[in-house]
Coordinates of C-alpha atoms in Angstrom, one line a residue:
M5 CA 17.2 5.1 30.8
D6 CA 20.6 4.0 29.1
Y7 CA 19.8 1.9 25.8
K8 CA 22.4 -0.2 25.0
L9 CA 22.0 -3.5 22.9
W10 CA 20.2 -6.9 24.2
I11 CA 21.7 -9.8 23.2
D12 CA 22.2 -13.1 25.1
G13 CA 19.4 -11.8 27.8
K14 CA 21.0 -9.2 29.2
W15 CA 22.4 -6.1 28.1
T16 CA 25.7 -4.4 26.6
A17 CA 27.3 -1.6 25.7
G18 CA 28.5 -3.1 22.0
K19 CA 32.0 -3.7 21.1
G20 CA 32.2 -0.2 18.6
S21 CA 31.8 3.1 20.0
A22 CA 28.9 5.3 18.0
V23 CA 26.0 5.7 19.2
L24 CA 23.1 7.7 17.0
D25 CA 21.0 10.3 18.1
V26 CA 17.0 10.0 18.5
E27 CA 15.3 12.5 17.3
D28 CA 12.2 14.5 18.6
P29 CA 9.9 15.0 15.1
A30 CA 7.6 17.4 17.1
T31 CA 10.5 19.7 17.6
G32 CA 13.1 18.9 15.9
E33 CA 15.4 18.4 18.7
K34 CA 17.4 15.5 19.8
I35 CA 15.7 13.1 23.0
D36 CA 18.2 10.1 23.6
E37 CA 21.1 8.3 21.3
V38 CA 21.1 4.7 21.6
V39 CA 23.9 2.1 20.4
N40 CA 24.7 1.7 16.9
A41 CA 26.2 -1.4 16.6
C42 CA 28.5 -3.0 14.6
E43 CA 29.5 -6.0 13.2
A44 CA 31.1 -7.3 16.0
D45 CA 27.4 -6.7 17.9
V46 CA 25.4 -8.6 14.7
N47 CA 27.5 -11.7 15.1
D48 CA 27.0 -11.7 18.8
A49 CA 23.5 -11.5 18.3
V50 CA 22.9 -14.0 15.9
A51 CA 25.1 -16.6 17.4
A52 CA 23.5 -16.3 20.8
A53 CA 20.4 -16.9 18.9
Q54 CA 21.4 -20.0 17.5
R55 CA 22.8 -21.3 20.8
A56 CA 19.4 -20.6 22.2
F57 CA 17.7 -22.7 19.1
Y58 CA 20.4 -25.5 18.7
D59 CA 20.0 -26.8 22.5
G60 CA 16.4 -26.5 22.5
R61 CA 15.7 -24.2 25.6
W62 CA 12.9 -22.5 23.4
S63 CA 12.1 -24.9 20.1
G64 CA 11.7 -27.7 22.8
K65 CA 8.9 -26.2 24.8
T66 CA 5.7 -27.6 24.8
P67 CA 3.1 -24.9 23.0
S68 CA 1.7 -24.8 26.7
E69 CA 4.9 -23.7 28.1
R70 CA 5.7 -21.1 25.1
S71 CA 1.7 -20.0 25.7
A72 CA 2.6 -19.3 29.0
V73 CA 5.4 -16.8 28.3
L74 CA 4.6 -15.0 25.8
N75 CA 0.8 -14.2 27.3
K76 CA 3.0 -13.0 30.3
M77 CA 4.8 -10.5 28.5
A78 CA 1.9 -9.2 26.8
D79 CA 0.4 -8.5 30.8
L80 CA 4.1 -6.7 31.4
I81 CA 4.0 -4.8 28.5
E82 CA 0.2 -3.5 29.3
A83 CA 1.2 -2.8 33.3
R84 CA 3.8 0.1 31.4
S85 CA 1.6 0.7 28.2
E86 CA 1.3 4.5 28.9
E87 CA 5.4 4.2 29.6
F88 CA 5.4 2.2 25.6
A89 CA 2.8 5.3 24.5
R90 CA 4.9 8.1 26.6
I91 CA 8.1 6.7 24.6
E92 CA 6.4 6.1 21.1
S93 CA 4.9 9.3 21.0
E94 CA 8.1 10.6 21.4
D95 CA 10.2 9.0 19.2
T96 CA 7.5 8.7 15.9
G97 CA 5.6 12.1 16.7
K98 CA 2.6 10.7 16.3
P99 CA -0.4 11.7 18.3
Y100 CA -0.8 10.1 22.3
E101 CA -3.7 10.3 23.1
Y102 CA -5.1 9.3 20.0
L103 CA -2.6 6.9 18.0
C104 CA -0.2 5.9 20.5
K105 CA -2.4 5.4 23.8
G106 CA -5.6 4.3 22.1
I107 CA -4.2 2.2 19.0
D108 CA 0.0 0.9 18.8
I109 CA 0.1 -0.2 21.6
P110 CA -3.3 -1.9 23.1
F111 CA -3.7 -3.5 19.1
G112 CA 0.2 -4.8 19.5
I113 CA -0.4 -6.3 22.7
D114 CA -3.5 -8.3 22.2
N115 CA -1.8 -8.9 18.7
L116 CA 1.2 -10.9 20.9
R117 CA -1.8 -12.5 22.9
F118 CA -2.9 -13.6 19.7
F119 CA 0.2 -15.6 18.7
A120 CA -0.1 -16.9 22.9
A121 CA -2.9 -17.9 20.8
A122 CA -1.2 -19.3 17.6
T123 CA 1.3 -21.5 19.4
R124 CA -1.2 -24.1 20.3
D125 CA -2.6 -24.4 17.0
T126 CA -2.6 -27.8 15.4
S127 CA -3.6 -27.7 12.0
G128 CA -0.7 -28.6 9.7
S129 CA -0.2 -32.3 12.0
H130 CA -1.9 -34.6 11.2
A131 CA -0.4 -38.8 10.1
G132 CA -1.9 -41.5 7.6
E133 CA -0.7 -43.7 5.1
Y134 CA -0.1 -42.7 1.7
A135 CA 1.4 -45.6 0.1
P136 CA 0.7 -49.5 0.9
G137 CA 3.2 -50.5 3.6
F138 CA 3.7 -46.6 5.1
T139 CA 1.8 -44.0 8.0
S140 CA 3.3 -40.4 7.4
I141 CA 4.2 -38.1 10.1
Y142 CA 3.8 -34.5 8.9
R143 CA 5.6 -32.3 11.4
R144 CA 5.5 -28.6 10.9
E145 CA 9.3 -27.8 12.9
P146 CA 10.2 -23.7 13.2
C147 CA 12.4 -22.5 10.7
G148 CA 15.9 -21.7 13.3
V149 CA 17.3 -18.2 13.8
T150 CA 14.8 -15.5 12.4
A151 CA 15.7 -11.8 12.2
G152 CA 12.8 -9.1 12.0
I153 CA 13.4 -5.3 9.9
A154 CA 11.2 -3.3 11.8
P155 CA 10.0 0.2 10.1
W156 CA 9.8 3.2 11.9
N157 CA 6.2 4.0 11.2
Y158 CA 4.8 1.6 13.5
P159 CA 7.9 0.5 15.8
F160 CA 6.2 -1.0 18.4
L161 CA 2.9 -2.3 16.9
M162 CA 5.8 -4.3 14.2
A163 CA 7.7 -5.0 16.5
M164 CA 5.5 -7.6 18.1
W165 CA 4.7 -8.9 14.5
K166 CA 8.4 -9.6 14.0
I167 CA 8.1 -10.9 17.8
G168 CA 5.1 -12.7 18.4
A169 CA 4.9 -15.2 15.3
P170 CA 8.4 -16.4 15.1
L171 CA 8.5 -17.4 18.9
A172 CA 5.3 -18.7 18.7
A173 CA 6.8 -21.4 15.9
G174 CA 10.0 -21.8 18.7
C175 CA 12.5 -20.5 16.4
T176 CA 14.6 -17.8 17.5
S177 CA 15.5 -13.9 16.6
V178 CA 17.1 -11.1 16.4
I179 CA 14.8 -7.7 15.9
K180 CA 16.1 -4.7 14.4
P181 CA 14.1 -1.6 15.1
A182 CA 14.4 1.7 12.4
S183 CA 17.4 3.2 13.4
L184 CA 14.6 6.8 13.8
T185 CA 12.5 5.1 16.3
P186 CA 14.7 2.0 18.6
R187 CA 13.3 3.0 22.1
T188 CA 10.5 1.0 22.9
T189 CA 11.2 -2.1 20.5
L190 CA 14.9 -1.8 22.9
L191 CA 12.8 -2.3 26.0
L192 CA 11.2 -6.4 25.1
G193 CA 14.3 -8.2 25.9
E194 CA 14.1 -6.9 29.6
I195 CA 10.6 -7.4 29.4
A196 CA 10.7 -11.6 27.3
K197 CA 13.5 -12.5 30.7
E198 CA 10.8 -10.7 33.0
A199 CA 8.7 -12.5 32.0
G200 CA 10.6 -16.6 31.6
L201 CA 11.5 -16.1 28.2
P202 CA 15.0 -18.0 27.7
D203 CA 18.4 -16.2 27.6
G204 CA 19.7 -15.8 23.6
V205 CA 15.9 -16.1 22.7
L206 CA 15.3 -12.8 21.8
N207 CA 18.1 -10.5 21.1
V208 CA 17.6 -6.1 19.9
I209 CA 20.4 -4.7 18.3
S210 CA 20.0 -0.3 17.0
G211 CA 21.4 0.9 14.6
N212 CA 22.7 1.0 10.8
V213 CA 23.5 -3.4 10.6
G214 CA 20.1 -4.4 8.7
H215 CA 22.1 -5.6 5.5
L216 CA 25.2 -7.4 8.4
L217 CA 21.8 -8.8 9.2
T218 CA 19.9 -10.2 6.6
A219 CA 23.4 -11.0 5.0
H220 CA 23.9 -13.5 8.3
P221 CA 25.0 -17.2 7.1
D222 CA 23.1 -18.0 10.1
V223 CA 19.8 -16.4 9.6
R224 CA 17.3 -18.5 8.4
M225 CA 14.6 -16.2 7.7
V226 CA 14.1 -12.3 7.6
S227 CA 11.2 -10.6 7.8
L228 CA 10.7 -6.9 6.6
T229 CA 8.4 -4.5 6.5
G230 CA 10.0 -1.6 4.3
A231 CA 9.9 0.2 1.0
T232 CA 9.8 -1.9 -1.9
E233 CA 13.6 -1.1 -2.2
T234 CA 15.0 -2.2 0.1
G235 CA 12.8 -5.4 0.2
K236 CA 14.7 -6.3 -3.0
N237 CA 17.8 -5.1 -1.5
I238 CA 16.8 -8.0 0.7
M239 CA 15.6 -10.6 -1.5
R240 CA 19.3 -10.1 -3.9
T241 CA 21.2 -10.5 0.1
A242 CA 19.5 -13.6 0.7
A243 CA 19.5 -15.1 -2.7
D244 CA 23.8 -16.1 -1.7
T245 CA 22.5 -18.0 1.4
I246 CA 18.7 -19.0 0.3
K247 CA 17.3 -17.7 3.5
R248 CA 13.2 -17.6 3.1
V249 CA 12.0 -14.1 2.7
H250 CA 9.4 -12.9 4.6
L251 CA 7.9 -8.8 2.9
E252 CA 5.6 -6.4 3.4
L253 CA 6.2 -3.3 1.2
G254 CA 5.1 -0.2 -0.2
G255 CA 1.6 0.3 -0.9
K256 CA -0.9 2.5 -3.1
A257 CA -4.9 2.2 -1.9
P258 CA -7.5 3.5 -4.2
A259 CA -10.4 3.9 -2.4
L260 CA -14.0 3.2 -5.4
V261 CA -16.2 5.4 -4.5
F262 CA -19.8 4.6 -6.9
E263 CA -22.7 6.4 -7.3
D264 CA -24.6 4.3 -4.2
A265 CA -22.2 5.4 -1.2
D266 CA -22.4 7.6 1.1
A267 CA -20.8 11.1 0.9
E268 CA -20.6 12.0 4.2
L269 CA -19.7 8.0 5.6
V270 CA -16.5 7.9 2.2
A271 CA -15.0 11.9 3.3
Q272 CA -14.9 10.4 7.5
K273 CA -13.1 6.9 6.8
V274 CA -10.9 7.9 3.6
I275 CA -9.8 10.8 5.8
I276 CA -9.5 8.9 8.4
G277 CA -8.0 6.2 6.3
G278 CA -5.4 8.6 4.5
Y279 CA -4.3 10.9 7.1
I280 CA -4.3 8.4 10.0
N281 CA -0.8 8.5 10.8
T282 CA 0.1 11.3 9.2
G283 CA 0.1 9.0 6.0
Q284 CA 3.0 7.2 6.5
D285 CA 1.3 3.9 6.0
C286 CA 1.3 1.0 3.7
T287 CA -2.2 0.8 3.6
A288 CA -3.5 4.6 3.3
A289 CA -6.3 5.6 1.0
T290 CA -3.7 8.1 -1.1
R291 CA -5.9 7.1 -4.4
I292 CA -10.0 8.2 -3.6
I293 CA -11.6 7.1 -7.1
V294 CA -14.8 8.8 -7.9
H295 CA -17.7 8.2 -10.1
K296 CA -18.4 11.3 -12.0
S297 CA -22.0 11.6 -11.7
R298 CA -21.2 12.1 -7.6
L299 CA -17.3 14.1 -7.9
A300 CA -17.7 16.9 -7.5
E301 CA -20.2 15.9 -4.1
M302 CA -17.6 13.9 -3.2
T303 CA -14.2 16.3 -3.7
D304 CA -16.5 19.2 -1.3
A305 CA -16.9 16.3 1.8
I306 CA -13.7 15.5 1.4
V307 CA -12.1 18.6 1.3
A308 CA -14.0 19.8 4.3
A309 CA -13.4 17.0 6.1
A310 CA -9.4 17.1 5.7
E311 CA -9.1 20.9 6.5
K312 CA -11.3 19.8 10.3
V313 CA -8.2 17.0 10.9
K314 CA -6.7 18.3 14.0
V315 CA -3.1 19.1 13.6
G316 CA -0.8 19.9 16.2
M317 CA 1.9 18.2 19.4
P318 CA 1.9 14.9 19.8
F319 CA 0.6 15.9 24.0
D320 CA -1.7 18.1 23.2
K321 CA -5.4 17.4 23.4
G322 CA -7.9 16.6 20.6
T323 CA -4.6 16.0 18.7
E324 CA -5.9 14.1 15.4
M325 CA -1.8 13.9 13.5
G326 CA 1.2 15.0 14.9
P327 CA 4.0 16.0 12.3
L328 CA 5.9 14.2 9.1
I329 CA 9.0 11.1 10.9
S330 CA 12.1 13.6 9.6
A331 CA 12.9 16.6 7.4
N332 CA 13.5 14.0 4.8
Q333 CA 10.7 13.0 4.8
R334 CA 8.8 16.6 4.5
E335 CA 11.2 17.4 1.7
T336 CA 9.8 13.7 -0.2
V337 CA 5.9 14.7 0.2
M338 CA 6.9 18.2 -0.4
G339 CA 8.0 17.2 -3.8
F340 CA 5.4 15.3 -5.1
V341 CA 2.9 18.6 -4.7
E342 CA 4.8 20.3 -5.8
R343 CA 6.3 18.4 -9.0
A344 CA 2.3 17.5 -9.4
K345 CA 1.0 21.1 -8.6
Q346 CA 4.0 21.8 -11.8
G347 CA 2.3 19.0 -13.6
G348 CA -1.0 21.0 -14.0
A349 CA -2.8 19.4 -10.7
K350 CA -4.8 21.6 -8.7
I351 CA -4.8 21.7 -5.2
L352 CA -7.7 22.4 -3.1
T353 CA -6.5 22.0 0.0
G354 CA -3.4 21.7 1.8
G355 CA -0.3 21.7 -0.2
K356 CA 2.4 23.7 2.6
I357 CA 3.7 23.8 6.1
P358 CA 1.6 24.8 9.0
A359 CA 2.3 28.7 10.0
A360 CA 1.4 28.1 13.8
F361 CA 4.5 25.1 13.5
E362 CA 8.2 27.0 13.4
K363 CA 9.4 23.5 14.7
G364 CA 9.0 19.8 13.7
Y365 CA 8.2 17.9 10.2
F366 CA 4.8 19.0 10.1
Y367 CA 2.6 19.4 7.0
E368 CA -1.0 20.2 6.1
P369 CA -3.2 17.7 5.0
T370 CA -3.6 18.2 1.7
V371 CA -5.9 17.1 -1.3
I372 CA -4.5 17.3 -4.7
T373 CA -7.4 16.3 -7.8
N374 CA -6.5 16.6 -11.7
V375 CA -4.6 14.8 -12.4
G376 CA -4.0 11.6 -14.6
Q377 CA -3.4 7.9 -14.1
D378 CA -0.2 8.2 -15.4
A379 CA 0.6 11.0 -12.9
E380 CA 4.0 10.9 -9.9
C381 CA 1.2 10.8 -7.9
V382 CA -0.9 8.7 -8.0
Q383 CA 1.7 6.2 -8.8
E384 CA 3.5 6.2 -6.3
E385 CA 3.6 6.2 -2.7
I386 CA 4.2 9.6 -1.4
F387 CA 3.9 8.1 2.3
G388 CA 2.5 11.1 3.8
P389 CA -1.0 13.3 4.4
V390 CA -1.7 13.8 0.1
L391 CA -4.8 12.4 -0.9
V392 CA -5.4 12.3 -4.7
I393 CA -9.0 12.6 -6.4
Q394 CA -10.0 10.8 -9.5
S395 CA -13.2 10.0 -11.2
F396 CA -14.2 6.7 -13.1
D397 CA -17.2 6.4 -15.6
D398 CA -18.6 2.4 -14.8
E399 CA -17.2 -0.3 -13.0
A400 CA -14.8 -1.5 -15.7
E401 CA -12.9 1.2 -15.5
A402 CA -12.9 1.6 -11.9
L403 CA -11.7 -1.7 -11.7
A404 CA -8.5 -1.0 -14.0
M405 CA -7.6 2.2 -12.0
G406 CA -7.5 0.5 -9.4
N407 CA -5.6 -2.1 -10.1
D408 CA -3.4 -0.3 -12.6
V409 CA 0.0 0.4 -9.7
V410 CA 3.0 -1.8 -8.9
Y411 CA 1.7 -1.9 -5.1
G412 CA -0.8 -4.4 -4.0
L413 CA -1.7 -4.3 -0.4
A414 CA -5.2 -2.7 0.6
A415 CA -8.1 -1.1 -1.3
S416 CA -11.3 -0.1 -0.3
I417 CA -14.8 0.3 -2.0
F418 CA -17.8 2.1 -1.2
T419 CA -21.3 0.9 -2.3
D420 CA -24.3 0.5 -1.1
D421 CA -24.8 -2.7 -3.8
V422 CA -23.2 -5.9 -2.5
S423 CA -22.8 -8.2 -5.9
R424 CA -21.0 -5.6 -6.4
A425 CA -18.9 -5.6 -3.6
M426 CA -18.3 -8.7 -3.9
R427 CA -17.8 -8.9 -7.9
L428 CA -15.0 -6.2 -7.5
S429 CA -13.6 -7.5 -4.4
A430 CA -12.2 -10.7 -6.1
K431 CA -11.0 -9.1 -8.9
L432 CA -8.6 -6.1 -7.3
E433 CA -4.9 -7.3 -6.2
F434 CA -4.4 -6.5 -3.5
G435 CA -4.1 -8.0 -0.1
T436 CA -6.9 -6.8 1.8
V437 CA -9.9 -4.8 0.0
W438 CA -12.9 -3.7 2.8
I439 CA -16.1 -2.8 1.8
N440 CA -17.8 0.6 3.1
D441 CA -14.5 0.8 5.5
H442 CA -10.5 1.8 5.1
T443 CA -8.0 0.4 7.6
P444 CA -9.2 -1.6 10.3
L445 CA -7.3 -4.7 11.1
S446 CA -7.7 -7.6 13.6
S447 CA -5.1 -10.1 14.7
E448 CA -6.8 -13.3 13.4
T449 CA -7.0 -11.9 10.2
P450 CA -4.0 -12.3 8.1
H451 CA -2.2 -8.9 6.5
G452 CA 0.4 -9.1 3.3
G453 CA 0.1 -7.9 -0.1
F454 CA 0.2 -8.8 -4.0
K455 CA 2.9 -7.7 -6.5
Q456 CA 5.5 -5.2 -5.2
S457 CA 4.1 -5.2 -1.6
G458 CA 5.5 -8.2 -0.8
F459 CA 4.8 -12.1 -0.1
G460 CA 3.8 -13.3 3.0
K461 CA 1.3 -12.5 6.5
D462 CA 1.8 -10.7 9.2
L463 CA -1.4 -11.3 12.0
S464 CA -3.7 -14.4 12.0
A465 CA -2.2 -17.9 12.3
E466 CA -0.8 -17.9 8.5
A467 CA 2.2 -15.3 9.8
V468 CA 3.2 -18.7 12.3
G469 CA 2.8 -21.0 8.9
D470 CA 5.4 -18.7 7.2
Y471 CA 8.0 -19.3 9.9
L472 CA 7.8 -23.0 10.4
V473 CA 8.6 -26.4 7.6
T474 CA 6.2 -28.8 7.0
K475 CA 8.7 -31.9 7.6
H476 CA 7.6 -36.1 6.0
V477 CA 8.0 -38.9 8.3
M478 CA 7.5 -42.1 6.4
I479 CA 7.6 -45.5 9.0
A480 CA 7.7 -48.8 7.2
L481 CA 5.2 -51.0 8.8

């Protein structure tokens, strides 16, 4: 397919001449190219979204009409789900059967169906008499043109989050996929048109133009999933035009493992939580903090499970973990591990490039121990298949260690003590806390962080609410 930009309901080659190569992380080879948009393309896309917002071609539709279009989009994507899964696997290196076809694409479709239903939610719209002689009406209105910046670790899934919620709210959207993984998002433009979405309501631009999009004065809200430093830069830029900012940023999730936890269950869940998507997940279970009485047993179980993870080519049957996204990302991960070793850490398994993979950006599932709380590998997001095991003496220390990072996206607790689970879940400073599991999400439940993991929610009715503005209308009787 000849991938162009999707602006105002049609494919366009763009007004510049630059292109971006798309690389297969499993081989390191070029597999495609897309347009590297320029400033004029950004202006065209925002102008199309602004026209579409102000003439009411979308915001003026009834909730049921908007819901029908979003449901139709979900149907069309589902009919092409294998194509989406194949392209996603090629762009990211994710296992095709296990992750792209098995999880990401189906969950993204479900997310869009949820947002189609949320379009018809009437909560927050009500009327009453709150001052003598007046009736007040609360209106929940779309905020305007929105910009979505999606990451490379979950390109399709995050595109659903950046598109579904604002469209459900009645906003118009310009979305920019990550430059490394643009192709599944670019496909969404023509699908939206086929589903009946009016021209200009959804625009998709590829390239290194995120800064131009987030700085545009006609964009009312920016939603980013990405690195914390990128989020800080967007907040600074947004200040110039007082934009709304919606940020889902980095994470450093602890898994607190107590003396009554089941070793087999812990190993199973933290291996999935730590190595799914090759550890390139902001909610990844990266810090396994174990009660000292069970440290040796839990460590043995986790290492044994890590060594059974099947690393392989994305389209090979049974592959559980593919490559990292790029050469740069692998160098970053290797740097963390090497510095940990130099600081006295012990590598229990992994810690190197698999011998069987001469091409691509593969790295072994890795487990590290013998590190202090202030160690870089404990405090900083590695974003690769690296787990760090620590120990604690009592509940208070476990809680303190869990909270002792700048991030606050996700955490988990492994215990059979319901009272302990409830106490700790209330005190952990993380947007999601799992009990006896790690990583599951649902379309109905909010996803977002505390502290430097950002603010605002993806998924759930709360996500739609982030794109709405409450207006008070006061009528003299």
